[in-house]
CSV table of C-alpha atoms in Angstrom, one decimal:
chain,number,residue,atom,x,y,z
A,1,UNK,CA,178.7,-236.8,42.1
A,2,UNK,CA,176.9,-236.3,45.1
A,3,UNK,CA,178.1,-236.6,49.0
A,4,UNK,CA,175.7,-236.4,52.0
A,5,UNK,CA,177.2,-236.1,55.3
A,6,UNK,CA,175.7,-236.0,58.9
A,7,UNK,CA,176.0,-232.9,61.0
A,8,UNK,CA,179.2,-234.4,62.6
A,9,UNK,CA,180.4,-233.8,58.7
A,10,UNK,CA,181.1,-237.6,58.5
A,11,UNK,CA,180.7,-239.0,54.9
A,12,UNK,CA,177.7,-241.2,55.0
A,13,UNK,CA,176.8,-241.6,51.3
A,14,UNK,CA,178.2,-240.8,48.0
A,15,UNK,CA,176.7,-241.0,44.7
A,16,UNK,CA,176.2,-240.0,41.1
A,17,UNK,CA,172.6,-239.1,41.5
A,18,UNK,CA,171.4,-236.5,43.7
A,19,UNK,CA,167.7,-238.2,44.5
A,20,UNK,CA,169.4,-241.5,45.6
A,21,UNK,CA,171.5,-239.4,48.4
A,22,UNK,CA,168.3,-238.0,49.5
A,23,UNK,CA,166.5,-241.4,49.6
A,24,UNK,CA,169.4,-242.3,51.6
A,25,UNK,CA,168.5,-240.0,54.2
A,26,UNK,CA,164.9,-240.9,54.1
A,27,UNK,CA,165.8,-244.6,54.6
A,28,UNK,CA,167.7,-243.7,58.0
A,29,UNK,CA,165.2,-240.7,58.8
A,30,UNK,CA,167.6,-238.6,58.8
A,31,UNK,CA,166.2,-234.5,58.3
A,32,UNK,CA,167.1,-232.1,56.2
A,33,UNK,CA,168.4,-230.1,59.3
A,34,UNK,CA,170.7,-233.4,59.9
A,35,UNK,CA,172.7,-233.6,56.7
A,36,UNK,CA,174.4,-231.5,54.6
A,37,UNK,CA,174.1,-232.6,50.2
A,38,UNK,CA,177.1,-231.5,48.5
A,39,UNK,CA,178.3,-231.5,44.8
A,40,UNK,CA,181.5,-233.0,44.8
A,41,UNK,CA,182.0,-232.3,40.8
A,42,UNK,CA,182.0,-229.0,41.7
A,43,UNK,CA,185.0,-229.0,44.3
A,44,UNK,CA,187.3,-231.2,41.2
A,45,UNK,CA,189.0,-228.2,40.5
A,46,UNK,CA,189.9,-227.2,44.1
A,47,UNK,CA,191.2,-230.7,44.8
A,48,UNK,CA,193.4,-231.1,42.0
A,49,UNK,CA,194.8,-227.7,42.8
A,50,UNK,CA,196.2,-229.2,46.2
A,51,UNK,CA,200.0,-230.3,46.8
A,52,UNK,CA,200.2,-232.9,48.5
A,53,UNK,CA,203.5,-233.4,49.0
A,54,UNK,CA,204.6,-233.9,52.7
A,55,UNK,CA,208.1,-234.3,52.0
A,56,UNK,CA,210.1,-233.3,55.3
A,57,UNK,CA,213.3,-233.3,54.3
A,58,UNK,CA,213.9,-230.3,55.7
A,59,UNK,CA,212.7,-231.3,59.7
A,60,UNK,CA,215.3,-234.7,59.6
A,61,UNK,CA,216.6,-235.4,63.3
């Protein structure tokens, strides 16, 4: 799974293939200096490792 975001980091495009994403760029003229292409399938691990729980039960008034 790919992602491409602009160079605000917005998410602009996501998909499986990795050429589609960069068609997707191409379509909106958007260069190579302007987005970033990242591997999402690579971060699974990272985000399944994340709690988040924001139980404040703790901070009640």
């Amino acid at each position: 799974m790919y992602g491409l975001y602009d160079k605000e980091g917005i998410l602009r495009f996501i998909n499986s293939d990795k050429d589609a994403c960069i068609a997707y760029a191409e379509l909106f003229q958007l260069h190579s200096t302007n987005y970033c292409l990242m591997d999402l399938t690579s971060d699974t691990k990272k985000v399944m490792d994340t709690n988040f729980d924001q139980s404040q039960e703790g901070n009640n008034n």
